[in-house]
Short mmCIF file of C-alpha atoms in Angstrom, two decimals:
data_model
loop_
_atom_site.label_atom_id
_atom_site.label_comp_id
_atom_site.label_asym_id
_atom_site.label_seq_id
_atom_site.Cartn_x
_atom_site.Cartn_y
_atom_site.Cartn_z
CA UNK A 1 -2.29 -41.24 75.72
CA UNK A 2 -4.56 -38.46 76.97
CA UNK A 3 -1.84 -36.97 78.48
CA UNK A 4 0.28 -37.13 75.23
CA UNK A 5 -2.34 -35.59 73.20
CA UNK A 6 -2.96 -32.62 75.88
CA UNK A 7 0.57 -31.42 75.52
CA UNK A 8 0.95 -31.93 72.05
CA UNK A 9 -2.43 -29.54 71.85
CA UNK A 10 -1.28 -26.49 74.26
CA UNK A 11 2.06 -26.49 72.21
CA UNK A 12 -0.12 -26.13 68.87
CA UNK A 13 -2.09 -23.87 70.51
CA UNK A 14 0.77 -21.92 71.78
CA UNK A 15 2.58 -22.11 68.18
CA UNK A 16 -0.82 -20.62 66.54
CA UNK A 17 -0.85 -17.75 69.01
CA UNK A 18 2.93 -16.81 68.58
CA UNK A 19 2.03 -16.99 64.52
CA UNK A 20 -0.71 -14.81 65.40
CA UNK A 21 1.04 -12.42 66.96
CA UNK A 22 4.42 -12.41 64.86
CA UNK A 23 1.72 -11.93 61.76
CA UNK A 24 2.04 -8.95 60.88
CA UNK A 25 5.37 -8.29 61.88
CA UNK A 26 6.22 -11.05 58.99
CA UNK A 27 3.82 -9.75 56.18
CA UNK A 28 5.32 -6.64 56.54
CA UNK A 29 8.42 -8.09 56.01
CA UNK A 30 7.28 -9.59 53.31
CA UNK A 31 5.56 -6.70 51.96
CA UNK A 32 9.51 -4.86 52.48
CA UNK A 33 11.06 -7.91 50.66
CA UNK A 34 8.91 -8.08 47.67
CA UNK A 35 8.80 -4.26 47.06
CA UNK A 36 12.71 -4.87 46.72
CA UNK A 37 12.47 -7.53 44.51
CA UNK A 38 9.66 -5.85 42.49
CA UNK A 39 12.08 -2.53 42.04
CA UNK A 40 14.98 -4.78 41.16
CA UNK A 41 12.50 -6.21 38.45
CA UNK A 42 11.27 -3.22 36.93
CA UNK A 43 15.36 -2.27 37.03
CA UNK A 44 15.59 -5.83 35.20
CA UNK A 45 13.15 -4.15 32.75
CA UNK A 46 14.01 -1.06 31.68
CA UNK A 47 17.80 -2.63 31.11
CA UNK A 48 16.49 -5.78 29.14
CA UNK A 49 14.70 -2.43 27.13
CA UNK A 50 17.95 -0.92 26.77
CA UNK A 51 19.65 -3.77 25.46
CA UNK A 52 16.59 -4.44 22.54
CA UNK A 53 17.23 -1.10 21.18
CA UNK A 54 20.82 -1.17 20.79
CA UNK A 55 21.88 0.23 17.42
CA UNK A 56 23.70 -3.12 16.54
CA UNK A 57 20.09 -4.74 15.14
CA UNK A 58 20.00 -1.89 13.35
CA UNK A 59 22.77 -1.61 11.41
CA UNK A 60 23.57 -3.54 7.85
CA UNK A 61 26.89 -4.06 8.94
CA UNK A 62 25.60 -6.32 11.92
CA UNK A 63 26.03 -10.41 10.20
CA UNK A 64 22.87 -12.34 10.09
CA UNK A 65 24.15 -15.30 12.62
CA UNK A 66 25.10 -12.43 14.91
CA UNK A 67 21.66 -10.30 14.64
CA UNK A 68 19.74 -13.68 15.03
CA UNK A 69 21.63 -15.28 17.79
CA UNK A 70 21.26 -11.40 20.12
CA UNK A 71 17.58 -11.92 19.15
CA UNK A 72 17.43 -15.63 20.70
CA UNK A 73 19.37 -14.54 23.84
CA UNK A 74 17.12 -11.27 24.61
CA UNK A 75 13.64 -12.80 23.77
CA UNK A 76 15.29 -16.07 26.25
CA UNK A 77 15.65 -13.27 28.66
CA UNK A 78 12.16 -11.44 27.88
CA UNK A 79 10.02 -14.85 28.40
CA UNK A 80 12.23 -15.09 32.22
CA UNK A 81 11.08 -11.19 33.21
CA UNK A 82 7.28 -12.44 32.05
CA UNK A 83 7.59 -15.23 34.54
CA UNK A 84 8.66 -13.69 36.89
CA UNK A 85 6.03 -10.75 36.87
CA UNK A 86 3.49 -13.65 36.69
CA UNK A 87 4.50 -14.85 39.82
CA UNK A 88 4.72 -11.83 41.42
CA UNK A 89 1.16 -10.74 40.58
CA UNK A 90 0.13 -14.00 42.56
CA UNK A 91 0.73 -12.44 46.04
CA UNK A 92 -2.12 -10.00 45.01
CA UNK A 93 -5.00 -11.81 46.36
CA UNK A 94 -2.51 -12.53 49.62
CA UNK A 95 -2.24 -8.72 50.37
CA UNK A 96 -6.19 -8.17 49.34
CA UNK A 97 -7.08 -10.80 52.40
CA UNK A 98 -5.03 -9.42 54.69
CA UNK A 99 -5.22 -5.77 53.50
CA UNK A 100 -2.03 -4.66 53.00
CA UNK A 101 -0.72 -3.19 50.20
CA UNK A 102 2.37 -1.33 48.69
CA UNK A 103 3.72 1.95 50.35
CA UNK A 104 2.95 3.82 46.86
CA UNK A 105 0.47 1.80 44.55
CA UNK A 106 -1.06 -1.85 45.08
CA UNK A 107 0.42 -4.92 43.67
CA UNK A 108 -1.75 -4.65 41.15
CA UNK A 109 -1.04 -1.66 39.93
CA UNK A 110 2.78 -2.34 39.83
CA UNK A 111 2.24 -5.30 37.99
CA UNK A 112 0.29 -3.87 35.45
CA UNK A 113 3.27 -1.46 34.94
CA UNK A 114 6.04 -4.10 34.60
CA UNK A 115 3.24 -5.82 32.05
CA UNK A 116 2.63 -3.19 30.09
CA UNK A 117 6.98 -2.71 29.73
CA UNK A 118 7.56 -6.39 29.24
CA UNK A 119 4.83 -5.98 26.19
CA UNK A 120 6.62 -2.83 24.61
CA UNK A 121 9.59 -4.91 24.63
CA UNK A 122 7.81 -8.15 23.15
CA UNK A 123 6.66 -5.68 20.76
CA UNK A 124 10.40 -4.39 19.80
CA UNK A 125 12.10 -8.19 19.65
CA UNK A 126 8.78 -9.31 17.22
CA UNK A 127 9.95 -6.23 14.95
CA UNK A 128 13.86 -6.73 14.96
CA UNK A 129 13.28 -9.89 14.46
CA UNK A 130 10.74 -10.16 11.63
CA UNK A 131 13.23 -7.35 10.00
CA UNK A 132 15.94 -10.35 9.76
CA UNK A 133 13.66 -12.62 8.88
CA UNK A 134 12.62 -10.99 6.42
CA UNK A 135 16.13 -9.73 5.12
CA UNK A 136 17.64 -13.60 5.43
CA UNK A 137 14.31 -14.84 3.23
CA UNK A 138 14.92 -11.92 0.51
CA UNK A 139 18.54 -13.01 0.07
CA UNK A 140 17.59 -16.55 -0.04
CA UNK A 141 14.80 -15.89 -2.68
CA UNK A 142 17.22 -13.41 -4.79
CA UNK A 143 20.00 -15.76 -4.93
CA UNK A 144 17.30 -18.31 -6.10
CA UNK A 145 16.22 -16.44 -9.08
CA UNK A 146 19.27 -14.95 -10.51
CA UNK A 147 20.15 -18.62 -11.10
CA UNK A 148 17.16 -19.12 -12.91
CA UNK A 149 16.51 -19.31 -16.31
CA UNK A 150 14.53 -17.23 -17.84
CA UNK A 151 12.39 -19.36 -19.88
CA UNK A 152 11.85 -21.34 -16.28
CA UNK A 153 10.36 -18.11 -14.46
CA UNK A 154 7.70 -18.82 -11.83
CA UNK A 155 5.91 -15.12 -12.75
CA UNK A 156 3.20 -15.82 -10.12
CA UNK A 157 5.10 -16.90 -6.73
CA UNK A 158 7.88 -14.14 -7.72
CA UNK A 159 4.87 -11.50 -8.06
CA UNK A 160 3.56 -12.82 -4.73
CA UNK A 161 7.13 -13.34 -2.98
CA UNK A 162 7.66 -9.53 -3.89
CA UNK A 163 4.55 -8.52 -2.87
CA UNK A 164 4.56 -9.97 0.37
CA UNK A 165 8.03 -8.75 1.18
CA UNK A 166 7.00 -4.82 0.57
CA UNK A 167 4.16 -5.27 2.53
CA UNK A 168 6.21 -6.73 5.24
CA UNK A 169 8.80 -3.49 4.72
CA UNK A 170 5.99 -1.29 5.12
CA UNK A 171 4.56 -2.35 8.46
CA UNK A 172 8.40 -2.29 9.49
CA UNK A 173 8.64 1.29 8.55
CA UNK A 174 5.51 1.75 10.93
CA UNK A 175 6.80 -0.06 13.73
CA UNK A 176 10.73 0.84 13.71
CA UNK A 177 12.88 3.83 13.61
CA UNK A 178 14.82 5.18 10.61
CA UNK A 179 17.54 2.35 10.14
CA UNK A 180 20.01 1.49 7.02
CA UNK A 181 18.95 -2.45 7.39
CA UNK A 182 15.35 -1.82 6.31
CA UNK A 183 16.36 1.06 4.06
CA UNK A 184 18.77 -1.42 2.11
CA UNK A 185 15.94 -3.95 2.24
CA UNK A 186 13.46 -1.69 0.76
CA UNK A 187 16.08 -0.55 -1.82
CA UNK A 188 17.14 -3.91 -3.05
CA UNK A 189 13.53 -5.55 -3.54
CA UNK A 190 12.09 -1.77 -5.14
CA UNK A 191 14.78 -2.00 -7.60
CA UNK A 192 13.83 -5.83 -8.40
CA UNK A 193 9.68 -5.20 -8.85
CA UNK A 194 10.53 -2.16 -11.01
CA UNK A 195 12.33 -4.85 -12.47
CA UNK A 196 10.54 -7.73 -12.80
CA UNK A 197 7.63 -6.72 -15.73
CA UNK A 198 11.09 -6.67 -17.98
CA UNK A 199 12.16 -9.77 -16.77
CA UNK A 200 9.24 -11.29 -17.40
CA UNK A 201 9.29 -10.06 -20.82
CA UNK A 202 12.54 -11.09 -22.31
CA UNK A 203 11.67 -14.38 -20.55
CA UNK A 204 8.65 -14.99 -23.10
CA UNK A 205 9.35 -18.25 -24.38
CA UNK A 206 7.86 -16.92 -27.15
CA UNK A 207 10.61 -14.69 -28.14
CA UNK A 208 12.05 -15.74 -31.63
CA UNK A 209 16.24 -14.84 -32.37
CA UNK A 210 14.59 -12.29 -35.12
CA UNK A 211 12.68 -10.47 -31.73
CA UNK A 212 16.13 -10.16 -30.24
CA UNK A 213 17.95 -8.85 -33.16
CA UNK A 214 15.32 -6.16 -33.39
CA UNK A 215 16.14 -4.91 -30.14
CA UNK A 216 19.62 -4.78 -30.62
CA UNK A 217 18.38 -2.44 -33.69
CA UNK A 218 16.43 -0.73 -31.74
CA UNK A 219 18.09 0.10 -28.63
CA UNK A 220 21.42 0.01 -30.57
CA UNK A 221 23.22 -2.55 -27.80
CA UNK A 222 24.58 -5.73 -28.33
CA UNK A 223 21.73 -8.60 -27.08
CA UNK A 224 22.94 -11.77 -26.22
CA UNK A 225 20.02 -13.49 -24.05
CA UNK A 226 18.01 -16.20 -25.29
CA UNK A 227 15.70 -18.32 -22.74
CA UNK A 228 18.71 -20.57 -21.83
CA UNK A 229 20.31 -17.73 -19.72
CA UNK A 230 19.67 -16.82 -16.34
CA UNK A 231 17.76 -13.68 -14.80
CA UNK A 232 21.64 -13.22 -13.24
CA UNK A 233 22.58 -12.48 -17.45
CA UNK A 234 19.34 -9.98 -17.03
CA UNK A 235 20.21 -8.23 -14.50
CA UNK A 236 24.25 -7.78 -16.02
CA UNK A 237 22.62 -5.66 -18.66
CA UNK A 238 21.70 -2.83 -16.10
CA UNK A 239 21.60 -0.25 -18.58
CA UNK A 240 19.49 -2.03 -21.17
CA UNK A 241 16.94 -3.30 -18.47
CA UNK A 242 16.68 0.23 -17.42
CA UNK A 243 16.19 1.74 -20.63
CA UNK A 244 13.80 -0.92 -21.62
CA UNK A 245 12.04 0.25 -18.23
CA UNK A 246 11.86 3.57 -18.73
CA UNK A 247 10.62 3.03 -22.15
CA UNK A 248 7.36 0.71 -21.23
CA UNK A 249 6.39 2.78 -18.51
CA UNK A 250 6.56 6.21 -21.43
CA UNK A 251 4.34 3.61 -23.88
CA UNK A 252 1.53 2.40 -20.92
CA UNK A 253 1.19 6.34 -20.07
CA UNK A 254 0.84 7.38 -23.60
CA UNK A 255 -1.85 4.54 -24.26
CA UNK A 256 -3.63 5.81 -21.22
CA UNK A 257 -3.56 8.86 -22.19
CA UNK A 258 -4.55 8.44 -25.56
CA UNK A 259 -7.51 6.51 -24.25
CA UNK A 260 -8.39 9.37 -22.21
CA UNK A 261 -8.24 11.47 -24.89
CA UNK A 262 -10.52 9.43 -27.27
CA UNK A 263 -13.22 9.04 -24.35
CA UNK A 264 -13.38 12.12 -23.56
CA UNK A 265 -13.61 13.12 -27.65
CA UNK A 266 -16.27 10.87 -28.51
CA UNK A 267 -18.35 11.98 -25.18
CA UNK A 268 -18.78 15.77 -26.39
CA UNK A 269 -18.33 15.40 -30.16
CA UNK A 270 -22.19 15.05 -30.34
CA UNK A 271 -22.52 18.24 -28.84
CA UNK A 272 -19.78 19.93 -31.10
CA UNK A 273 -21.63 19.03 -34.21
CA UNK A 274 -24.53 21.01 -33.69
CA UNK A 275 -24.30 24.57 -35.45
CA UNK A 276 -26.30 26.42 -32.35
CA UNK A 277 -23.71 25.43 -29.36
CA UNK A 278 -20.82 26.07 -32.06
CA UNK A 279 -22.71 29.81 -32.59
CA UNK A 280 -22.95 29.87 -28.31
CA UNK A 281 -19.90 28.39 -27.26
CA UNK A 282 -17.34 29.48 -30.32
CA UNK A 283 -13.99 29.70 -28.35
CA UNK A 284 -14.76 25.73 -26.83
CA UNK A 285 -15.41 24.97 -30.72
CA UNK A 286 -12.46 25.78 -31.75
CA UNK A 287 -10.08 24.04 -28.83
CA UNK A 288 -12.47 21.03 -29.53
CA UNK A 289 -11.62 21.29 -33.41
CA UNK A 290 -7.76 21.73 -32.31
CA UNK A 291 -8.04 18.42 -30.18
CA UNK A 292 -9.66 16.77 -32.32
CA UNK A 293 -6.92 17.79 -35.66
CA UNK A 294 -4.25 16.74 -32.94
CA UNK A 295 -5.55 13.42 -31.70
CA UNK A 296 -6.14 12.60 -35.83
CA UNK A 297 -2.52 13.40 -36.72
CA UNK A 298 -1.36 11.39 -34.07
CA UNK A 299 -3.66 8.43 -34.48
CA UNK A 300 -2.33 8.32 -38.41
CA UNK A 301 1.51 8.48 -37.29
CA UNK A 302 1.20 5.81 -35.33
CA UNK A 303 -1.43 3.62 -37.88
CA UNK A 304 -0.07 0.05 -38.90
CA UNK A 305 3.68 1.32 -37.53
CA UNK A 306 5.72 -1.29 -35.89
CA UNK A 307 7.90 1.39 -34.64
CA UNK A 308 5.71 2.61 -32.69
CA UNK A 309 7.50 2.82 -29.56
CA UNK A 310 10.10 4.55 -31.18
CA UNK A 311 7.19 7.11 -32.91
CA UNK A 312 5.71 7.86 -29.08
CA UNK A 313 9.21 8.38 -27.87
CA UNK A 314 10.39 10.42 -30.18
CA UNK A 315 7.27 13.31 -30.98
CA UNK A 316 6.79 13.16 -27.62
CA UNK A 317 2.98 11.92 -27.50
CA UNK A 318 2.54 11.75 -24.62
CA UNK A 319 3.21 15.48 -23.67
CA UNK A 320 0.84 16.41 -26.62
CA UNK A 321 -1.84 13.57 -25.49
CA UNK A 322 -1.83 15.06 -22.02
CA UNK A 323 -1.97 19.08 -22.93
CA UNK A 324 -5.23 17.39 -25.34
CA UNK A 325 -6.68 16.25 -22.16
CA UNK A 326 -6.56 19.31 -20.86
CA UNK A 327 -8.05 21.40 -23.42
CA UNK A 328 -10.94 18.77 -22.96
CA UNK A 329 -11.06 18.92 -19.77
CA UNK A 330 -11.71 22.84 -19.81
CA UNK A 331 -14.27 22.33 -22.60
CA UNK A 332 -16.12 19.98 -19.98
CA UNK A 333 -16.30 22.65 -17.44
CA UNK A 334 -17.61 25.32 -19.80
CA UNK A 335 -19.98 22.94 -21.18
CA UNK A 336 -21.24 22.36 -17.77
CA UNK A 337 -21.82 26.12 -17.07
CA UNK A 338 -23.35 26.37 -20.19
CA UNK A 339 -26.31 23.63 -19.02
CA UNK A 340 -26.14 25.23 -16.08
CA UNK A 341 -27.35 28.20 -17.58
CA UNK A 342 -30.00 26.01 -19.62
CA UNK A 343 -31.04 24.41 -16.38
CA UNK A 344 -31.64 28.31 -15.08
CA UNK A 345 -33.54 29.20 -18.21
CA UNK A 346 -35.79 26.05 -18.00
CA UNK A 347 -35.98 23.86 -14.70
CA UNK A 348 -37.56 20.98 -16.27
CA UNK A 349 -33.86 20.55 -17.44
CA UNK A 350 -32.99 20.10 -13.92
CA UNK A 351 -34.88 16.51 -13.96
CA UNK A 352 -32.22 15.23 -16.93
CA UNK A 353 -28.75 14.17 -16.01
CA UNK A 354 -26.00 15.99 -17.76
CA UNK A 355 -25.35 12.95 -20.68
CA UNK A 356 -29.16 12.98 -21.25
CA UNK A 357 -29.02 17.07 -21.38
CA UNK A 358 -25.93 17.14 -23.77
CA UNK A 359 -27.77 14.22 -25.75
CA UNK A 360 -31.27 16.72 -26.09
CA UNK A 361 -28.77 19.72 -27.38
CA UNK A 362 -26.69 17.58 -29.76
CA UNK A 363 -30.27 16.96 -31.21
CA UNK A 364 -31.70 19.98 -31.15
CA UNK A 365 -32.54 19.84 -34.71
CA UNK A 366 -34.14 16.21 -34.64
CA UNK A 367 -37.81 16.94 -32.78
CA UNK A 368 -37.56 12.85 -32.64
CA UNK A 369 -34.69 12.91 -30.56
CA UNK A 370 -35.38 15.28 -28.58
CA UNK A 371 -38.97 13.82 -27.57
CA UNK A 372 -36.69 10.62 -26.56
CA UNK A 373 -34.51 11.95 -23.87
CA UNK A 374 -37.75 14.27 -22.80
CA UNK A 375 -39.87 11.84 -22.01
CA UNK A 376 -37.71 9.99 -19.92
CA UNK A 377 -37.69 12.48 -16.90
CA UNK A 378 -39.35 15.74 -18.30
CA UNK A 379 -43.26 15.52 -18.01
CA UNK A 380 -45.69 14.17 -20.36
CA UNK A 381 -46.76 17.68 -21.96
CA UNK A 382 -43.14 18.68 -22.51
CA UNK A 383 -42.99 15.40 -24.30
CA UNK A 384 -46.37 16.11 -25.98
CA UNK A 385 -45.73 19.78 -26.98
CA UNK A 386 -42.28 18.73 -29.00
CA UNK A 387 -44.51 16.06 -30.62
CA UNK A 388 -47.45 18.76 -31.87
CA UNK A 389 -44.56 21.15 -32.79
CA UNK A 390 -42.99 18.29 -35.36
CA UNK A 391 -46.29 17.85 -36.77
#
């Protein structure tokens, strides 16, 4: 047995020594092998990167089974090249023991490279394919609401379904190039949320046969929707929904404007009234009076008028509403030169914001008033001298 056992040691020790010296003969080979296989990876690569970006995801033309199943077969081929890289980063700490490395750059170093690829093209397929995803999901919810009726509207999810889907277009337009796919995407669901407030509108259920037959007087078009039709019916009267549009958007900017114009109206009038800054400032006196004739004559068109829309349309408000809000606009920057000029004259004034300023000229002529907005930031004796002066 002794015997046995000595023979079977010298071969081991014979086999360990051969191993030993054949070593690095073989990790060199190895070294030779896997910078092959490495280059033929990164080859692997830059094709698989070749084949993401062909045109053919791009393109409307492309089918949606098509686009979808190219997706499935190059992200199938994408999660194979990250394996692979995985398992060739293992021989790292193999080479680090024995200290051998690559001819150019460590294993490391390579690997990081083919990583860093195989993320860029991760990065590409997630894009393509949240563009079809998103494209499929638009049809789907399109076709679902031109079939439904338009007493039936669910306002909310379509507001949020819309919503969602340009904010989806936009990070697209980030992350891809120019392309007619997402172009015809962003088209189609623009053109529905410019839409959609007109939709919602004619879909009031509150909407009465007499409402209809006024805007068929109105817009001088034959109106044939009532709540039992579809959004599809809507959408058929192109023309009418655009018009109907256009018109809305012309009324919401006139009412802001016209709000504008009051605010701005009632925050200087004060000031207007009071015969000195009419002596000082007599050019801003009479824009202000112009404004103020203009934004009267408007206000008593429009008073108890049903027609209104028609009224705003029609004299053009909202041209005259926005030249009024710039006349007041330039009477707001002379009237701030002019308390400039105050503030220069007196630096107490300095202490007093401008409304509190404009509030002490506007009355000027009431020592009460005056002694109100004073004492609030002026000192005590300016307070006190405006008091002894009234008495």
């Amino acid at each position: 047995m002794y015997q046995v056992l000595l023979a079977k040691f010298s071969q081991l020790k014979t086999s360990v020594k051969l191993h030993e010296t054949n070593k690095d003969a073989t990790m060199v080979k190895f070294r030779d092998n896997l910078e092959a296989y490495v280059t033929g990876l990164r080859v692997d690569v830059s094709n698989l990167k070749t084949k993401i970006r062909t045109p053919v995801l791009l393109c409307v033309g492309t089918q949606m089974a098509t686009a979808k199943e190219m997706i499935q077969t190059l992200s199938e081929e994408a999660a194979s090249l990250a394996h692979r890289v995985r398992s060739c980063s293992g021989y790292q700490d193999r080479f680090d023991d024995c200290h051998f490395s690559m001819h150019s750059l460590t294993m490391e170093e390579i690997t990081q490279i083919v990583f860093t690829e195989i993320s860029d093209i991760q990065s590409d397929l997630s894009l393509r394919k949240l563009l079809w995803e998103t494209r499929e999901e638009w049809g789907t919810l399109f076709r679902g609401w031109k079939n439904c009726f338009l007493h039936a509207i669910d306002v909310e999810s379509i507001q949020k379904n819309v919503f969602k889907c340009m904010h989806t277009i936009l990070s697209l337009e980030k992350g891809l190039p120019a392309n007619d796919v997402l172009t015809n995407l962003k088209q189609s669901v623009t053109e529905f949320k410019h839409k959609l407030p007109v939709i919602v509108a004619l879909g009031n259920p509150h909407l009465k046969p007499r409402h209809w037959e006024a805007l068929q007087e109105i817009t001088g078009k034959s109106v044939t929707l009532s709540k039992s039709h579809t959004i599809e019916d809507l959408l058929n009267h192109q023309d009418l929904v655009h018009e109907w549009t256009n018109n809305l958007t012309v009324f919401s900017y006139a009412l802001e404007e016209w709000m504008t114009c009051q605010r701005n109206w009632l925050h200087v009038e004060p000031v207007f009234n009071c015969l000195e800054i009419q002596r000082q400032l007599p050019e801003e006196t009479k824009v202000f009076s112009q404004v103020i004739s203009t934004w009267k004559e408007i206000t008593s068109k429009l008073q108890n008028r049903l027609n209104a829309l028609q009224i705003i349309i029609s004299k053009r408000i909202p041209e005259i509403l926005k030249n009024c809000n710039k006349h007041l606009e330039f009477i707001k920057k002379r009237l701030e030169d002019y308390l400039e000029m105050k503030r220069m004259i007196f630096p107490r004034f300095y202490f007093l914001s401008t409304d509190e300023l404009l509030a002490i000229l506007a009355g000027s002529r009431n020592p009460e008033s005056v002694q109100e907005n004073s004492r609030k930031k002026c000192c005590r004796t300016v307070a006190g001298k405006c008091r002894k002066k009234h008495v």
